[in-house]
mmCIF file of C-alpha atoms in Angstrom:
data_model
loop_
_atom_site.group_PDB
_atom_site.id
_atom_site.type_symbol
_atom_site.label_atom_id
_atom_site.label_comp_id
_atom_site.label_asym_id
_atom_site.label_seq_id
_atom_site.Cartn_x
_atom_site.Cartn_y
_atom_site.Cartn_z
ATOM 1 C CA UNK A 1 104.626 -159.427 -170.484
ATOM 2 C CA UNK A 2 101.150 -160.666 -172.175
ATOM 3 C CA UNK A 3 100.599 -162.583 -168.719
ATOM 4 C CA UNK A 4 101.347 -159.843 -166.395
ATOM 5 C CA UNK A 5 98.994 -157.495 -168.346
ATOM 6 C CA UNK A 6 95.898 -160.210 -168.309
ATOM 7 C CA UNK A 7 96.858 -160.417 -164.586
ATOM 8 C CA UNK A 8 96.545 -156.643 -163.641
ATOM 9 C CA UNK A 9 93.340 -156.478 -165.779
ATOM 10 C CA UNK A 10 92.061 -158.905 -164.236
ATOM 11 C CA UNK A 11 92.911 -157.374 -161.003
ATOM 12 C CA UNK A 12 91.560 -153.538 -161.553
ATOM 13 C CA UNK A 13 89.690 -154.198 -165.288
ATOM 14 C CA UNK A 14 90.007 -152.809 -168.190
ATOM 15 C CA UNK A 15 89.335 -149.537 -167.774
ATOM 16 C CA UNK A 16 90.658 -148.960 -164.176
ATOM 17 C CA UNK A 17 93.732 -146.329 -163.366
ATOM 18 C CA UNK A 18 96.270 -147.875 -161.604
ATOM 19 C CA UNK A 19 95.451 -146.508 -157.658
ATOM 20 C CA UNK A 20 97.817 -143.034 -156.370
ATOM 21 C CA UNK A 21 99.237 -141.958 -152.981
ATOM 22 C CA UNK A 22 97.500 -139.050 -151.457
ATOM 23 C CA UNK A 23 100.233 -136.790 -151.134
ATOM 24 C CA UNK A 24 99.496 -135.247 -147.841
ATOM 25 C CA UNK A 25 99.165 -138.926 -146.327
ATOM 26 C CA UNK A 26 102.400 -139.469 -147.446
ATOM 27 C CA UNK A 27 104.011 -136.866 -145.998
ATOM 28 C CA UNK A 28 102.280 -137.328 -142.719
ATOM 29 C CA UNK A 29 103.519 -140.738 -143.030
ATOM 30 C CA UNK A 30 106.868 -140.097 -143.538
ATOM 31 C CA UNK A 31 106.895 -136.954 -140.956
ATOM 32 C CA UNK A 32 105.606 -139.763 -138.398
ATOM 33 C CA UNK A 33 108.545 -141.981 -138.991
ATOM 34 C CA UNK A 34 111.186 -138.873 -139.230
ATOM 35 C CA UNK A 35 109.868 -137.879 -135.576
ATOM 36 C CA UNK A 36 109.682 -141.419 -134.620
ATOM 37 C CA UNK A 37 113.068 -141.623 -135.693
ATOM 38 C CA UNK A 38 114.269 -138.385 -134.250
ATOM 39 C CA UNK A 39 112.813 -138.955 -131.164
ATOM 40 C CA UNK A 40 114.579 -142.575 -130.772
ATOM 41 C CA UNK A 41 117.818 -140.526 -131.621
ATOM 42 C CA UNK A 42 117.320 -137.785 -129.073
ATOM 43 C CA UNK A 43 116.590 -140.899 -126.274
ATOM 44 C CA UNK A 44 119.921 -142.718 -127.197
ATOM 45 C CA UNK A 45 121.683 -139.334 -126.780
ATOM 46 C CA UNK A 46 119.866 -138.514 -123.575
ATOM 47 C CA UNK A 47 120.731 -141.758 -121.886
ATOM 48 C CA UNK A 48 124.336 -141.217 -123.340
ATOM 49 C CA UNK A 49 124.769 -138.075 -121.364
ATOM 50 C CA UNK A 50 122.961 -139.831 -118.405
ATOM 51 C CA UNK A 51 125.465 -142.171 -118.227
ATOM 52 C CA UNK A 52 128.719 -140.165 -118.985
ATOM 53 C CA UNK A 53 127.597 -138.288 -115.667
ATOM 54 C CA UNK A 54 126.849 -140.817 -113.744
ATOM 55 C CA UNK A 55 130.425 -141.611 -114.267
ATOM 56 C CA UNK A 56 131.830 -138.273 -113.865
ATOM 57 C CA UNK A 57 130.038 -138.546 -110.414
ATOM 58 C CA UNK A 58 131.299 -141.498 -109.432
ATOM 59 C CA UNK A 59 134.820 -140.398 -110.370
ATOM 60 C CA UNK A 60 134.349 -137.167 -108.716
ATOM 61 C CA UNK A 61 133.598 -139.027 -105.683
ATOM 62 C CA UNK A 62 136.615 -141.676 -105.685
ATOM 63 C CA UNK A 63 138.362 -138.280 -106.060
ATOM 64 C CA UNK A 64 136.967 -136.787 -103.187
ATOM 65 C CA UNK A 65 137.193 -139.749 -100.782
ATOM 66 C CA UNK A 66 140.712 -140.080 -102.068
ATOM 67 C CA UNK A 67 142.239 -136.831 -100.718
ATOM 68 C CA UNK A 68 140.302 -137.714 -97.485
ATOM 69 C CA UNK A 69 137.136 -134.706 -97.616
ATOM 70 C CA UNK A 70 134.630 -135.875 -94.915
ATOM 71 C CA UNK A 71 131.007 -136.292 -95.803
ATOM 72 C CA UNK A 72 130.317 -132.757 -94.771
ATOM 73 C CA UNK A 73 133.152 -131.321 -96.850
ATOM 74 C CA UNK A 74 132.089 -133.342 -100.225
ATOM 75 C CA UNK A 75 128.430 -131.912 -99.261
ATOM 76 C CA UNK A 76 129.771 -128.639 -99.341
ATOM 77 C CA UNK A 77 131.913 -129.288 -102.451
ATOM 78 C CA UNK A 78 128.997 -130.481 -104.453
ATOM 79 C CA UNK A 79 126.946 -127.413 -103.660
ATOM 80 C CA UNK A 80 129.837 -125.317 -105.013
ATOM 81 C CA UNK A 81 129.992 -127.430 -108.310
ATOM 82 C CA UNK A 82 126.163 -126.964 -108.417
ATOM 83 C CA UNK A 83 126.362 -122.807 -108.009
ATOM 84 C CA UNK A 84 128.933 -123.250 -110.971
ATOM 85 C CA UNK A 85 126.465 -124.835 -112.943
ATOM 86 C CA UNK A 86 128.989 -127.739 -113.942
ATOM 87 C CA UNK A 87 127.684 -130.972 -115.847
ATOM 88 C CA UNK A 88 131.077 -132.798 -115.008
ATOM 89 C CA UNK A 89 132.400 -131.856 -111.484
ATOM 90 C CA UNK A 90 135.661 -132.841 -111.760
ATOM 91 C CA UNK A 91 137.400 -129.881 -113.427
ATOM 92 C CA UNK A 92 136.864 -128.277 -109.784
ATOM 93 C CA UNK A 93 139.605 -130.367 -108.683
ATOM 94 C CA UNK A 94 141.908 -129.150 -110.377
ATOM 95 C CA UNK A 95 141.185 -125.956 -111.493
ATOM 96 C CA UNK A 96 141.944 -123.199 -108.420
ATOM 97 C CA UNK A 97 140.143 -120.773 -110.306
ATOM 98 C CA UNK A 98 136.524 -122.997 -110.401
ATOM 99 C CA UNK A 99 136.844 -123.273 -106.888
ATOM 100 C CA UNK A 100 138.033 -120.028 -105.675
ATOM 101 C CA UNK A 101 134.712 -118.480 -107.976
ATOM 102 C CA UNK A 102 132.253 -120.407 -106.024
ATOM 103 C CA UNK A 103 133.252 -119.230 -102.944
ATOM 104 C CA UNK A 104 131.900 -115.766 -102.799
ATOM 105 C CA UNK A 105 128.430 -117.375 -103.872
ATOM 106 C CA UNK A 106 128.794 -120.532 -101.528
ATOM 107 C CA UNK A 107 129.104 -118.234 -98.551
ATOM 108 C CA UNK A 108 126.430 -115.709 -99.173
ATOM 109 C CA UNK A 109 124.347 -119.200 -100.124
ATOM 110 C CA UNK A 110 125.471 -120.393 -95.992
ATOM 111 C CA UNK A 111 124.544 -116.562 -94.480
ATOM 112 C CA UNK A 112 120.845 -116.988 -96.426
ATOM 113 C CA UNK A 113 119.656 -120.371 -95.063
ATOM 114 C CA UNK A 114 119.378 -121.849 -91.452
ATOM 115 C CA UNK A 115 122.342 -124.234 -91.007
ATOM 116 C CA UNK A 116 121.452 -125.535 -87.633
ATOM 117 C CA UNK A 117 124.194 -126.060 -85.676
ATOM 118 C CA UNK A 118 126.474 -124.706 -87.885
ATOM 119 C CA UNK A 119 128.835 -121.836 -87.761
ATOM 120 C CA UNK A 120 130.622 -118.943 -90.005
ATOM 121 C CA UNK A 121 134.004 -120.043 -88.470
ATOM 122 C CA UNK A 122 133.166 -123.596 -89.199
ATOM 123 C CA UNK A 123 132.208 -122.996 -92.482
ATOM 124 C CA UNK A 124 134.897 -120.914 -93.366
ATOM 125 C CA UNK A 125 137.327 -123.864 -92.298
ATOM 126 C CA UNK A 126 135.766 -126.408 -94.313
ATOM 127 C CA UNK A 127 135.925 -124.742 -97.396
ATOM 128 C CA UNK A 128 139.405 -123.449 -96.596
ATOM 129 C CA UNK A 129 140.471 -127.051 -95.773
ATOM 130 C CA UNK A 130 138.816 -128.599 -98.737
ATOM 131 C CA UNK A 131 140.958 -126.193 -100.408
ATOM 132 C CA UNK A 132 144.299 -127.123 -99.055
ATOM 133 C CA UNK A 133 143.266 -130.989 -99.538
ATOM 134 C CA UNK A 134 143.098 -130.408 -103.347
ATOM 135 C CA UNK A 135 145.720 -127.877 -104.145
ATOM 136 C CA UNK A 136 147.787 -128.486 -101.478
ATOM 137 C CA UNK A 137 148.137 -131.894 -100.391
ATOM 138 C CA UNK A 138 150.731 -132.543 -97.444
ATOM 139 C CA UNK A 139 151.295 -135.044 -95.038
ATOM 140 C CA UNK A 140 153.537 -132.890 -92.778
ATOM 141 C CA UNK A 141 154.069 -128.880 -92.986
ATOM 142 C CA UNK A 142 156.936 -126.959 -90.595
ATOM 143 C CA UNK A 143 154.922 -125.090 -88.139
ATOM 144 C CA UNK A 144 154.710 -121.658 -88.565
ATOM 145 C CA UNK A 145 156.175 -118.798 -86.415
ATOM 146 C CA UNK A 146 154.888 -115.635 -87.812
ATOM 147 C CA UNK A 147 152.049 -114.483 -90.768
ATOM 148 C CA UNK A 148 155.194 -113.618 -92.908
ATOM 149 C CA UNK A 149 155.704 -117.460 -93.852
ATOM 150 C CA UNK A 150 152.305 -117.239 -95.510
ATOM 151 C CA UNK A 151 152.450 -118.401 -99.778
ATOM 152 C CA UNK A 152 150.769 -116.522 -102.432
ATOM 153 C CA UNK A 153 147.223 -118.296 -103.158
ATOM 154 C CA UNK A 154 146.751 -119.466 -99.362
ATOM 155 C CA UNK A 155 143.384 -119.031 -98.286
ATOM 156 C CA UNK A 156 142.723 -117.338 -95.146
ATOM 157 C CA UNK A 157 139.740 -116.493 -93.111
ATOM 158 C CA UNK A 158 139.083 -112.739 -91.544
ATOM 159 C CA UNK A 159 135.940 -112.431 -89.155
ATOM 160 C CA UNK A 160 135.036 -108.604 -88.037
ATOM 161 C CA UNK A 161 133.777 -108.131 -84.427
ATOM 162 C CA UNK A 162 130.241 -108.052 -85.646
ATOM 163 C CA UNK A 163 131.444 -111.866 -87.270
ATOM 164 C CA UNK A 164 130.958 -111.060 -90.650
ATOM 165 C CA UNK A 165 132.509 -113.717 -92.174
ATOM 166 C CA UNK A 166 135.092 -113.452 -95.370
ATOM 167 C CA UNK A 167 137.559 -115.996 -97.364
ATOM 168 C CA UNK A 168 140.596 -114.431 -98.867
ATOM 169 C CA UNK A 169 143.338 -114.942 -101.104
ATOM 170 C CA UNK A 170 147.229 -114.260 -100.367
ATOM 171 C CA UNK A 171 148.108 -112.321 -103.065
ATOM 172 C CA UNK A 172 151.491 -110.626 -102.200
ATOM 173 C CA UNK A 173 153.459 -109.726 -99.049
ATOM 174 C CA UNK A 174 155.830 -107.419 -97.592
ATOM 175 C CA UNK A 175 157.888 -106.585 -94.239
ATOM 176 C CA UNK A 176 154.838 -104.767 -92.836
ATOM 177 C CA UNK A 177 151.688 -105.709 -94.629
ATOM 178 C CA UNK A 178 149.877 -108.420 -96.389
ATOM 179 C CA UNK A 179 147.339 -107.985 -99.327
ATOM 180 C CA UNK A 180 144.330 -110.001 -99.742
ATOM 181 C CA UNK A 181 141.668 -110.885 -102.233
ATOM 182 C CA UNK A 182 138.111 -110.956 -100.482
ATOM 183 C CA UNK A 183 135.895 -113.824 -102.318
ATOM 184 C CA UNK A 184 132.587 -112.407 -101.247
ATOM 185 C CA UNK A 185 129.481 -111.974 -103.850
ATOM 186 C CA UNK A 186 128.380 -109.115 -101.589
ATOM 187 C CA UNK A 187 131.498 -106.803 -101.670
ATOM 188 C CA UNK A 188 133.494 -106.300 -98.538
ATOM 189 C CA UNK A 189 131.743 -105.571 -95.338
ATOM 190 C CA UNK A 190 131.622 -102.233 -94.230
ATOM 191 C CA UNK A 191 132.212 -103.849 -89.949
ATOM 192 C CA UNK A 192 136.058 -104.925 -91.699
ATOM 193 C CA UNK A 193 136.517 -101.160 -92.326
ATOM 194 C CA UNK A 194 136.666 -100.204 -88.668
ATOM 195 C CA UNK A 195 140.188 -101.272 -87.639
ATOM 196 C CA UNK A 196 140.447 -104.766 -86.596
ATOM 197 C CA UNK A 197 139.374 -108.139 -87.787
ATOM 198 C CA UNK A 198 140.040 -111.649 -86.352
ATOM 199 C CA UNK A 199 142.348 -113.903 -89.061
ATOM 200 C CA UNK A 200 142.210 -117.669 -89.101
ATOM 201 C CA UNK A 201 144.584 -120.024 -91.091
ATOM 202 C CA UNK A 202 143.851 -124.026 -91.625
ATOM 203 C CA UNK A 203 146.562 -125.535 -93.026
ATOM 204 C CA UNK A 204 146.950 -129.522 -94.255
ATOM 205 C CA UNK A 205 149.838 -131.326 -92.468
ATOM 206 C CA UNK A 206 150.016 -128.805 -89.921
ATOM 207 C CA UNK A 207 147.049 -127.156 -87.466
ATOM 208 C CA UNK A 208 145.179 -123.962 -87.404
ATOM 209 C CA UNK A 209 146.137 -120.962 -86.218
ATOM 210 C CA UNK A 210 144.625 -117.167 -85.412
ATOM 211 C CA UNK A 211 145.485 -114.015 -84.630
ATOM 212 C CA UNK A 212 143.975 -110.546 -84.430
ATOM 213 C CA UNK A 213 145.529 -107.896 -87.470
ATOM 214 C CA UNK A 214 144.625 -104.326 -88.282
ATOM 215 C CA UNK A 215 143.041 -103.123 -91.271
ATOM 216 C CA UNK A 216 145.609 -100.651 -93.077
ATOM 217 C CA UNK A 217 143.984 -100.175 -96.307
ATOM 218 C CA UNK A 218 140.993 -101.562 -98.574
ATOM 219 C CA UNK A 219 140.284 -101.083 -102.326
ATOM 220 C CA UNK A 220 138.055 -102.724 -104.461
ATOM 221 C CA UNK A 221 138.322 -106.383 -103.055
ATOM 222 C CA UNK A 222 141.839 -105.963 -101.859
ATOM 223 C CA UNK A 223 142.508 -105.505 -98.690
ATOM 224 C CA UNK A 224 145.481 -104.789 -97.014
ATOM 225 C CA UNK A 225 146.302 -105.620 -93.015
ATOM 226 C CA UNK A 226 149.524 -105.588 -90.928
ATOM 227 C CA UNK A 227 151.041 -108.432 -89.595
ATOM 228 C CA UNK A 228 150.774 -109.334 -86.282
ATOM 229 C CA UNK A 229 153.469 -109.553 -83.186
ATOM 230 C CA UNK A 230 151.443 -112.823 -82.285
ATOM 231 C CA UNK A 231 150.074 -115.873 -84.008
ATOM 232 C CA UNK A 232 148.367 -118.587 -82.020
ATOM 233 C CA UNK A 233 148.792 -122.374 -82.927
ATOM 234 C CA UNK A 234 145.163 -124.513 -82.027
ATOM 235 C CA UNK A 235 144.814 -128.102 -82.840
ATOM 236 C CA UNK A 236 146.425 -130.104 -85.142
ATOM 237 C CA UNK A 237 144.421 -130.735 -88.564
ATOM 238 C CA UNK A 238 143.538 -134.815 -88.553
ATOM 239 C CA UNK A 239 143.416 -136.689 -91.300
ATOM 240 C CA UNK A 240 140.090 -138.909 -91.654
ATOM 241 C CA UNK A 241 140.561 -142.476 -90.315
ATOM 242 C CA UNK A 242 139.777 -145.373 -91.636
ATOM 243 C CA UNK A 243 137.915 -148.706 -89.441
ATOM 244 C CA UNK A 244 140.384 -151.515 -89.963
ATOM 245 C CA UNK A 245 141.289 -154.838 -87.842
ATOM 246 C CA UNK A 246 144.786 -154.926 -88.910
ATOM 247 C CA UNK A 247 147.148 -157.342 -86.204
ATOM 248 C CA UNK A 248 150.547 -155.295 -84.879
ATOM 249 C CA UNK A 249 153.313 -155.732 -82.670
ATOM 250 C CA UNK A 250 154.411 -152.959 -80.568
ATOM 251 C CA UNK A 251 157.784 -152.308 -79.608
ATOM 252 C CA UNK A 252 159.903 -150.515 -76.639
ATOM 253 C CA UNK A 253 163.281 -150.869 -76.361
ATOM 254 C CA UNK A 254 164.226 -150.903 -72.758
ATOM 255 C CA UNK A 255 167.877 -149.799 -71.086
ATOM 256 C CA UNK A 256 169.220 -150.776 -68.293
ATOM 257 C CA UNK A 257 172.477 -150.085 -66.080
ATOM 258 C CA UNK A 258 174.668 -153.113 -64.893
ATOM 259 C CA UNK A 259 176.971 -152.173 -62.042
ATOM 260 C CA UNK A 260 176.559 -148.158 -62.808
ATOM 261 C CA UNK A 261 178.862 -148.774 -65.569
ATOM 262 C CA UNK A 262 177.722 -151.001 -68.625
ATOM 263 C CA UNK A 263 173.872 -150.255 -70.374
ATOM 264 C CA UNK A 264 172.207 -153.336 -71.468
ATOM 265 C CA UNK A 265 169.113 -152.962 -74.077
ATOM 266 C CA UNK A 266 166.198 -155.421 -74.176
ATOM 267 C CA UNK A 267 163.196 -155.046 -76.010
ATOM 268 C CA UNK A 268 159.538 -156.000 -74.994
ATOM 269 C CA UNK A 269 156.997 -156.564 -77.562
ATOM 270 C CA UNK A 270 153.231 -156.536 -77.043
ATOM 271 C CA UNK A 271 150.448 -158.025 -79.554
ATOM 272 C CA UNK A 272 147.478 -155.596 -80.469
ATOM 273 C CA UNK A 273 144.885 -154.767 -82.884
ATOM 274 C CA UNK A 274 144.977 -151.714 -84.716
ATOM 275 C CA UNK A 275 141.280 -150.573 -85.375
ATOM 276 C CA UNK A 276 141.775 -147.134 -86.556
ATOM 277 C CA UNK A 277 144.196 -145.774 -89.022
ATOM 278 C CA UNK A 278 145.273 -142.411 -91.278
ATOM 279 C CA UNK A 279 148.164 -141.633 -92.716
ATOM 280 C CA UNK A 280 149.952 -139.843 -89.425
ATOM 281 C CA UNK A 281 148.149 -142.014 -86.620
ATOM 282 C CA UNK A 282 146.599 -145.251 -85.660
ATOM 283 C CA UNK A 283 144.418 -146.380 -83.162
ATOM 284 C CA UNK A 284 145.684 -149.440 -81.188
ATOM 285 C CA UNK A 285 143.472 -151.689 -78.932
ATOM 286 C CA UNK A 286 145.923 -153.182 -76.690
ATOM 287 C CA UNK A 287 145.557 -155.591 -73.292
ATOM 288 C CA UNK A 288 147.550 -154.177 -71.275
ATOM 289 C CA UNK A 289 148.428 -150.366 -70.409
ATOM 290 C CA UNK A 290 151.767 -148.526 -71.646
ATOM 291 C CA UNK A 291 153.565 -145.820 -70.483
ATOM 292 C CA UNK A 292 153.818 -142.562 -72.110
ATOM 293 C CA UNK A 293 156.603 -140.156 -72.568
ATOM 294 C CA UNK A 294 158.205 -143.372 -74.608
ATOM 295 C CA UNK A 295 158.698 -143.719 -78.431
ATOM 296 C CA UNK A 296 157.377 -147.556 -79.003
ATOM 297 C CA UNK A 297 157.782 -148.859 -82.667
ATOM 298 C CA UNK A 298 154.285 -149.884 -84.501
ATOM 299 C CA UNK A 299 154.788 -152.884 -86.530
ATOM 300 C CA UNK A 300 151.938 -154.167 -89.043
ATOM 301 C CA UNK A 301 151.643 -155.650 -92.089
ATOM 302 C CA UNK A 302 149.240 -154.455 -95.309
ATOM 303 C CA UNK A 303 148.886 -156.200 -98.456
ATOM 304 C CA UNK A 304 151.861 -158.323 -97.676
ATOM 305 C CA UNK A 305 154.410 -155.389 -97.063
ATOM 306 C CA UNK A 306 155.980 -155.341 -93.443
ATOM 307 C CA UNK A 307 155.408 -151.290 -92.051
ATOM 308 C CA UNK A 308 157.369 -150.129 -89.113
ATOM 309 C CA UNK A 309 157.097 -146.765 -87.214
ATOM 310 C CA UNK A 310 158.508 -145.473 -84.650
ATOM 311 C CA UNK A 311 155.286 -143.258 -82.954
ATOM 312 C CA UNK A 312 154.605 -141.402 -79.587
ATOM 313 C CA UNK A 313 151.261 -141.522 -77.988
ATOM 314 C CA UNK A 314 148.908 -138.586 -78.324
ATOM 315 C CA UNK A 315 145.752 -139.870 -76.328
ATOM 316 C CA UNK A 316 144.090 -143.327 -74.545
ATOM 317 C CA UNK A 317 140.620 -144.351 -73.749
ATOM 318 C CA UNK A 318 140.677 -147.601 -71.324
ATOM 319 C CA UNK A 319 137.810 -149.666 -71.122
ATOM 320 C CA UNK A 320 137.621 -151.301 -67.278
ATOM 321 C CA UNK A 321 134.970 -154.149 -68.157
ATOM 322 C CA UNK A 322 136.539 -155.332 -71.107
ATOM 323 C CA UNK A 323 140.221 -154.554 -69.898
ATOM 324 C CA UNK A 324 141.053 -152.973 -73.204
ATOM 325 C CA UNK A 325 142.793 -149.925 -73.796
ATOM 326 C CA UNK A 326 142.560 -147.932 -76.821
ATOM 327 C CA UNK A 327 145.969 -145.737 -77.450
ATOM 328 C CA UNK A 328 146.144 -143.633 -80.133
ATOM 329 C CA UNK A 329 149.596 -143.316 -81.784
ATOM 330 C CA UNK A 330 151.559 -140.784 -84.130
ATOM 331 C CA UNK A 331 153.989 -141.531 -86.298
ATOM 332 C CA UNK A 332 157.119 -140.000 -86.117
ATOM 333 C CA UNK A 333 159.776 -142.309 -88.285
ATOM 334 C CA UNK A 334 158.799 -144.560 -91.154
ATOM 335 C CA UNK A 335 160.461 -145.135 -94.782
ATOM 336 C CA UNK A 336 159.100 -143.378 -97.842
ATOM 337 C CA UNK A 337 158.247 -146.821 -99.042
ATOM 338 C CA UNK A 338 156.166 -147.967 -95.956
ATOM 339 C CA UNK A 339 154.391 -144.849 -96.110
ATOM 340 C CA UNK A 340 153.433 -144.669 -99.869
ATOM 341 C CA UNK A 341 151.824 -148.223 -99.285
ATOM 342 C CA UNK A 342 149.886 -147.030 -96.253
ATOM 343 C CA UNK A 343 148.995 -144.139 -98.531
ATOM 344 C CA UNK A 344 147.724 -145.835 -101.207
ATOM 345 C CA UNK A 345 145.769 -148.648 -99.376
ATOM 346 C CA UNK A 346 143.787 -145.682 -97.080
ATOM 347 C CA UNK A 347 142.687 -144.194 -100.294
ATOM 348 C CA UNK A 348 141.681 -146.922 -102.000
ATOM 349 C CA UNK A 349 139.653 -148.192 -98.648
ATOM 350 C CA UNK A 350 138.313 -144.678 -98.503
ATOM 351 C CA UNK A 351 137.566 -144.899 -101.898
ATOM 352 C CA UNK A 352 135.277 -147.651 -101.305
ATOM 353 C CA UNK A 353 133.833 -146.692 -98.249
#
């Protein structure tokens, strides 16, 4: 102790105080470091949430390229999920109510700016098939024959003669009428009021269809029309496709007649390259041209599983310098099995794409 004492006189002398911390230095030191400290925190949070979207996005688009939305239609998605407001996007794909709330706003959001090239009717199928892709995902639907077959919660599309443009809601139906909820920010247009209105239906697995109905009755955002005598069928709804060099084998079984009595079958088989495919069709490059009006069976292979469909042709494109032909096929027949493995490898091709 006698040392230490010498030493610290030594140090200061005899008579000097031992030196003291200014206390406002000290707490401007240590209110540096808390900041320093807090601010370091808030970073490492920030760049948390940074990332956690940046993988929300990327799911949200595996999602999206999954049930087969287009470019366009994810563009159009992601501006609903931005009117929402929504720091992860995916609850809009599975939530009907998230979706059917941005519509109204989407729509008034199309009617303010300049979307060259771009239609109402166009718009309104997009977000109506975007729909049906999430929340009702089919490979085939039945056709339908009247408005009557329509489901609670479709989404259909009513256009005045002036072409205001509205989505709406099945909400119930009857014998004579069918009611409707109107998703439009702006309240129902007074041009739907006068009588008649154009109605438009997209449906997955199936095609689009319109027909012209009468306005019966409106209240609030509910509105109620008759059903119609007639109800057009247009084109088909495609599937995207996806660019592929896949070898196949196609098929026709061939019958003849011996002596007007006995039928002999024979098959012929033809090599080809498929170089487009969805889940319904495929796009065949083949040498040599076919006949149509004949069911041919589609044989490929993908990820070592042997598919076989029997498919009709819908369209060809020849090529005269090359001598190709390009024949586009649908598939009519095909086990549950081959399918699900076409399925899954076109989404997770899509996925990547």
């Amino acid at each position: 102790m006698a040392i230490i004492t010498l030493g610290l006189e030594v140090l200061f002398g005899t008579e000097e105080a031992w030196p003291s911390i200014n206390p406002v230095i000290a707490a401007i030191v240590a209110g540096i470091f808390l900041l320093i400290a807090a601010f370091l925190l808030l970073l490492r949070y920030s760049y948390r949430l940074k990332e956690a979207k940046i993988k929300a996005d990327q799911l949200f688009l595996f999602k999206a390229k999954k049930i087969g939305l287009s470019n366009y239609q994810f563009k159009i998605l992601r501006g609903m999920v931005d009117i929402l407001k929504l720091n992860d996007p995916n609850p809009i794909l599975s939530n009907k109510t998230l979706y059917e709330k941005a519509i109204g706003s989407f729509l008034s959001y199309l009617s303010e700016t300049s979307q060259e090239g771009e239609t109402a009717i166009s718009a309104c199928r997009d977000i109506i098939t975007i729909h049906e892709k999430i929340f009702n995902p089919s490979t085939y639907r039945k056709p339908m024959q009247s408005l009557r077959e329509l489901e609670p919660g479709a989404l259909v599309a009513l256009f005045s003669e002036q072409q205001d443009a509205c989505i709406a809601k099945v909400i119930t139906t009857d014998n004579s009428t069918l009611s409707l909820q109107l998703f439009r920010k702006e309240g129902i247009p007074a041009t739907l009021a006068r009588g008649k209105a154009a109605l438009y239906i997209w449906r997955t697995g199936d095609a689009e269809y319109n027909t012209e109905v009468d306005i019966k009755n409106i209240s609030g955002n509910i509105i109620t029309v008759s059903y119609s005598d007639t109800l057009a069928r247009g084109k088909e709804v495609r599937l995207p496709y996806l660019d592929v060099m896949i070898p196949c084998q196609l098929t026709i079984e061939i019958k003849t007649e011996t002596n007007g009595e006995e039928e002999v079958s024979s098959e012929t088989t033809t090599a080809g390259m498929i170089y487009r495919i969805n889940e319904n069709e495929a796009v065949v490059r083949l040498a040599a041209k076919i006949d149509y009006g004949k069911n041919y069976a589609l044989s490929f292979t993908i990820d070592d599983f042997h598919i076989k469909f029997l498919c009709r042709i819908l369209a060809e494109k020849s090529i005269q310098e090359e001598n190709a032909f390009f024949i586009t096929f649908r598939f009519l027949e095909g086990t549950d099995v081959a399918r699900n493995v076409l399925k899954r490898y076109i989404s997770e091709h899509l996925a990547d794409s």
